[in-house]
């Protein structure tokens, strides 16, 4: 039995006390993986952005909103985990400053929002992972395979799951699993719960233990 850290859902980046920037991630794939890991007898610490999903039984869930909060929660849990699945759709940028007061409309004037890059949570964890398992997800519209392989090595991942755009918010999905060793495995289309289980069969192997520590 191992303990896995899993990020899921979107992040929510505040603009002012009432507005934010976010994305369309529903969190379904991450939650399905969390449930599938528990079903295999593993412990799961799920660091979740705002989603409309109930916590799978047996999963420890930490709710966060922004990428910075997600990173802090993950860094606190990572030392006690054997591997990480980065399924969250982390916002690439956040507003440089969060206005304390609600922004007012200025008639006829453009509003320019300055954005600053968010840290890469999965890369931050995986670059210092040692022999622990790190799995990422990516959604690419162009040069998908090349981008998948580039991200896998830039972030020091053992596996990368490539999603099609149609996966967003959908019940079912088709993916390709790339491994650092060079393998490529298409899966689906199938419901996300079955897909989660099929991915774990390939990643954790028939003995349900990754070859990573
Ligand atoms: O956004 P990108 O395609 O680079 O995401 C690939 C992987 O990296 C995903 O697993 C995602 O959860 C993770 N990621 C992250 N922090 C970011 C951006 C991406 O953990 N700031």
Short mmCIF file of C-alpha atoms and ligand atoms in Angstrom, two decimals:
data_model
loop_
_atom_site.label_atom_id
_atom_site.label_comp_id
_atom_site.label_asym_id
_atom_site.label_seq_id
_atom_site.Cartn_x
_atom_site.Cartn_y
_atom_site.Cartn_z
CA UNK A 1 0.00 0.00 0.00
CA UNK A 2 1.25 3.45 -0.88
CA UNK A 3 0.16 7.01 -0.19
CA UNK A 4 -0.49 9.16 -3.27
CA UNK A 5 -0.89 12.90 -3.63
CA UNK A 6 -3.37 13.91 -6.30
CA UNK A 7 -4.30 17.36 -7.58
CA UNK A 8 -7.65 17.83 -9.30
CA UNK A 9 -10.05 20.44 -10.59
CA UNK A 10 -9.42 23.99 -11.76
CA UNK A 11 -7.73 26.74 -9.81
CA UNK A 12 -9.53 30.00 -9.12
CA UNK A 13 -7.43 33.16 -9.35
CA UNK A 14 -8.90 36.21 -7.63
CA UNK A 15 -9.13 39.57 -9.39
CA UNK A 16 -10.97 41.40 -6.60
CA UNK A 17 -13.22 40.28 -3.70
CA UNK A 18 -15.97 39.10 -6.06
CA UNK A 19 -14.30 38.20 -9.37
CA UNK A 20 -11.89 35.52 -10.45
CA UNK A 21 -10.33 33.79 -13.45
CA UNK A 22 -10.69 30.05 -13.83
CA UNK A 23 -11.18 27.29 -16.43
CA UNK A 24 -13.62 24.56 -17.42
CA UNK A 25 -12.04 21.63 -15.59
CA UNK A 26 -14.77 19.62 -13.84
CA UNK A 27 -12.40 17.56 -11.69
CA UNK A 28 -14.04 14.29 -12.81
CA UNK A 29 -10.88 12.57 -14.05
CA UNK A 30 -8.93 13.42 -10.89
CA UNK A 31 -11.76 12.27 -8.63
CA UNK A 32 -12.13 9.04 -10.64
CA UNK A 33 -8.41 8.36 -10.21
CA UNK A 34 -8.61 9.08 -6.48
CA UNK A 35 -11.45 6.56 -6.15
CA UNK A 36 -9.57 3.99 -8.25
CA UNK A 37 -6.44 4.34 -6.09
CA UNK A 38 -8.47 3.83 -2.90
CA UNK A 39 -10.17 0.80 -4.49
CA UNK A 40 -6.68 -0.68 -4.93
CA UNK A 41 -5.98 -0.20 -1.23
CA UNK A 42 -3.89 2.97 -1.43
CA UNK A 43 -4.15 6.14 0.65
CA UNK A 44 -4.99 9.28 -1.27
CA UNK A 45 -4.50 12.91 -0.32
CA UNK A 46 -6.61 14.85 -2.82
CA UNK A 47 -5.76 18.54 -3.13
CA UNK A 48 -8.77 19.91 -4.94
CA UNK A 49 -9.68 23.17 -6.62
CA UNK A 50 -13.35 24.24 -6.53
CA UNK A 51 -15.48 21.48 -8.05
CA UNK A 52 -19.02 20.24 -7.78
CA UNK A 53 -18.17 16.65 -6.84
CA UNK A 54 -18.46 14.65 -3.65
CA UNK A 55 -15.34 13.24 -2.04
CA UNK A 56 -14.80 9.57 -2.90
CA UNK A 57 -14.99 7.36 0.18
CA UNK A 58 -11.68 6.85 1.94
CA UNK A 59 -10.03 9.89 0.32
CA UNK A 60 -8.55 12.71 2.41
CA UNK A 61 -9.52 15.94 0.66
CA UNK A 62 -7.93 19.36 1.11
CA UNK A 63 -9.83 22.18 -0.59
CA UNK A 64 -7.92 25.08 -2.11
CA UNK A 65 -8.73 27.86 -4.53
CA UNK A 66 -5.62 29.42 -6.09
CA UNK A 67 -2.53 27.82 -7.60
CA UNK A 68 -0.43 29.27 -4.78
CA UNK A 69 -2.71 27.61 -2.20
CA UNK A 70 -2.56 24.35 -4.16
CA UNK A 71 1.24 24.48 -4.20
CA UNK A 72 1.44 25.15 -0.45
CA UNK A 73 -0.92 22.26 0.36
CA UNK A 74 0.99 19.91 -1.96
CA UNK A 75 4.39 20.87 -0.58
CA UNK A 76 3.14 20.14 2.94
CA UNK A 77 1.90 16.65 1.95
CA UNK A 78 4.57 15.61 -0.56
CA UNK A 79 7.21 14.43 1.96
CA UNK A 80 4.80 11.74 3.24
CA UNK A 81 3.73 10.52 -0.22
CA UNK A 82 5.10 7.81 -2.53
CA UNK A 83 3.93 9.44 -5.71
CA UNK A 84 1.93 12.26 -7.28
CA UNK A 85 -0.76 12.44 -9.93
CA UNK A 86 -1.10 16.01 -11.23
CA UNK A 87 -4.57 16.10 -12.72
CA UNK A 88 -5.48 19.69 -11.83
CA UNK A 89 -5.94 22.28 -14.55
CA UNK A 90 -3.75 24.86 -12.84
CA UNK A 91 -4.14 28.40 -14.18
CA UNK A 92 -0.97 29.39 -16.02
CA UNK A 93 -1.29 33.00 -14.85
CA UNK A 94 -2.86 34.91 -11.99
CA UNK A 95 -3.63 38.63 -11.71
CA UNK A 96 -0.43 40.35 -10.55
CA UNK A 97 -2.34 42.15 -7.78
CA UNK A 98 -5.65 41.31 -6.14
CA UNK A 99 -7.66 44.50 -5.71
CA UNK A 100 -8.93 44.90 -2.14
CA UNK A 101 -11.90 46.89 -3.40
CA UNK A 102 -14.33 45.70 -6.05
CA UNK A 103 -13.13 47.09 -9.40
CA UNK A 104 -15.41 49.80 -10.78
CA UNK A 105 -16.54 50.09 -14.35
CA UNK A 106 -15.02 53.13 -16.08
CA UNK A 107 -17.36 54.02 -18.90
CA UNK A 108 -15.73 53.76 -22.31
CA UNK A 109 -12.29 52.73 -20.98
CA UNK A 110 -10.50 49.45 -21.45
CA UNK A 111 -9.49 47.55 -18.35
CA UNK A 112 -5.99 46.09 -18.54
CA UNK A 113 -5.31 43.21 -16.18
CA UNK A 114 -1.64 42.46 -15.54
CA UNK A 115 -0.93 38.76 -15.11
CA UNK A 116 2.01 36.97 -13.60
CA UNK A 117 2.92 33.28 -14.15
CA UNK A 118 1.89 30.71 -11.57
CA UNK A 119 4.44 28.20 -10.34
CA UNK A 120 4.32 24.77 -11.97
CA UNK A 121 3.10 22.63 -9.08
CA UNK A 122 3.74 19.21 -10.58
CA UNK A 123 7.19 20.17 -11.88
CA UNK A 124 8.10 21.64 -8.49
CA UNK A 125 7.21 18.35 -6.79
CA UNK A 126 8.54 16.02 -9.48
CA UNK A 127 11.91 17.70 -9.92
CA UNK A 128 12.78 16.65 -6.36
CA UNK A 129 10.95 13.33 -6.43
CA UNK A 130 13.90 10.93 -6.32
CA UNK A 131 12.57 7.51 -7.28
CA UNK A 132 8.94 8.36 -6.43
CA UNK A 133 6.22 8.15 -9.10
CA UNK A 134 5.08 11.30 -10.92
CA UNK A 135 2.24 11.31 -13.44
CA UNK A 136 0.98 14.33 -15.37
CA UNK A 137 -1.98 15.07 -17.61
CA UNK A 138 -1.98 17.38 -20.60
CA UNK A 139 -4.46 18.67 -23.10
CA UNK A 140 -2.88 19.66 -26.39
CA UNK A 141 -4.43 20.87 -29.62
CA UNK A 142 -1.26 21.01 -31.77
CA UNK A 143 1.78 18.70 -32.10
CA UNK A 144 0.21 16.65 -29.33
CA UNK A 145 2.71 13.79 -29.11
CA UNK A 146 5.75 16.04 -29.34
CA UNK A 147 4.34 18.36 -26.66
CA UNK A 148 3.43 15.40 -24.43
CA UNK A 149 6.97 14.07 -24.57
CA UNK A 150 8.50 17.52 -24.07
CA UNK A 151 6.36 18.13 -20.96
CA UNK A 152 7.09 14.70 -19.57
CA UNK A 153 10.81 15.29 -19.62
CA UNK A 154 10.70 19.01 -18.67
CA UNK A 155 8.66 18.17 -15.57
CA UNK A 156 10.57 14.96 -14.77
CA UNK A 157 7.46 12.77 -15.05
CA UNK A 158 7.35 8.99 -15.36
CA UNK A 159 4.08 9.07 -17.31
CA UNK A 160 2.03 11.64 -19.14
CA UNK A 161 -1.63 11.17 -20.04
CA UNK A 162 -2.64 13.09 -23.13
CA UNK A 163 -6.30 14.15 -23.22
CA UNK A 164 -8.34 15.21 -26.22
CA UNK A 165 -10.09 18.60 -26.00
CA UNK A 166 -13.45 16.78 -25.91
CA UNK A 167 -12.46 15.39 -22.46
CA UNK A 168 -13.28 18.71 -20.76
CA UNK A 169 -16.32 18.27 -18.56
CA UNK A 170 -17.31 15.08 -20.41
CA UNK A 171 -18.36 11.82 -18.77
CA UNK A 172 -16.20 9.74 -21.09
CA UNK A 173 -12.77 10.31 -22.51
CA UNK A 174 -10.12 8.85 -24.83
CA UNK A 175 -6.48 9.34 -23.86
CA UNK A 176 -2.98 8.22 -24.73
CA UNK A 177 -0.55 7.18 -22.03
CA UNK A 178 3.10 8.03 -22.72
CA UNK A 179 5.89 6.65 -20.58
CA UNK A 180 9.38 8.02 -19.98
CA UNK A 181 10.66 4.70 -21.38
CA UNK A 182 9.13 5.61 -24.75
CA UNK A 183 5.91 3.56 -24.80
CA UNK A 184 2.62 4.93 -26.11
CA UNK A 185 -0.71 3.37 -25.21
CA UNK A 186 -4.12 4.57 -26.50
CA UNK A 187 -7.10 4.01 -24.15
CA UNK A 188 -10.82 4.60 -24.63
CA UNK A 189 -13.10 6.25 -25.35
CA UNK A 190 -14.60 4.95 -22.11
CA UNK A 191 -16.23 6.40 -18.99
CA UNK A 192 -13.73 8.20 -16.75
CA UNK A 193 -14.12 5.67 -13.91
CA UNK A 194 -13.10 2.82 -16.22
CA UNK A 195 -10.39 4.92 -17.76
CA UNK A 196 -8.94 5.68 -14.30
CA UNK A 197 -8.82 1.97 -13.56
CA UNK A 198 -7.24 1.13 -16.94
CA UNK A 199 -4.59 3.84 -16.44
CA UNK A 200 -3.71 2.46 -13.01
CA UNK A 201 -3.42 -1.07 -14.44
CA UNK A 202 -0.78 0.25 -16.83
CA UNK A 203 0.98 2.60 -14.39
CA UNK A 204 0.96 0.49 -11.23
CA UNK A 205 1.16 -2.82 -13.06
CA UNK A 206 -0.53 -6.14 -12.38
CA UNK A 207 0.80 -6.23 -8.80
CA UNK A 208 -0.70 -2.81 -8.07
CA UNK A 209 2.69 -1.43 -7.02
CA UNK A 210 4.66 1.02 -9.06
CA UNK A 211 8.28 0.17 -9.69
CA UNK A 212 8.98 3.54 -8.07
CA UNK A 213 9.60 3.80 -4.35
O1 LIG B 1 -0.61 23.01 -18.14
P1 LIG B 1 0.25 21.85 -18.57
O2 LIG B 1 -0.14 21.26 -19.88
O3 LIG B 1 1.73 22.15 -18.48
O4 LIG B 1 -0.06 20.71 -17.49
C1 LIG B 1 0.64 19.50 -17.52
C2 LIG B 1 0.66 18.92 -16.14
O5 LIG B 1 1.29 19.80 -15.21
C3 LIG B 1 -0.69 18.59 -15.53
O6 LIG B 1 -0.53 17.35 -14.87
C4 LIG B 1 -0.95 19.73 -14.55
O7 LIG B 1 -1.71 19.28 -13.44
C5 LIG B 1 0.45 20.12 -14.13
N1 LIG B 1 0.60 21.57 -13.85
C6 LIG B 1 0.84 21.99 -12.55
N2 LIG B 1 1.02 23.33 -12.29
C7 LIG B 1 0.97 24.23 -13.30
C8 LIG B 1 0.72 23.81 -14.61
C9 LIG B 1 0.53 22.46 -14.85
O8 LIG B 1 0.88 21.15 -11.61
N3 LIG B 1 1.16 25.53 -13.01
#
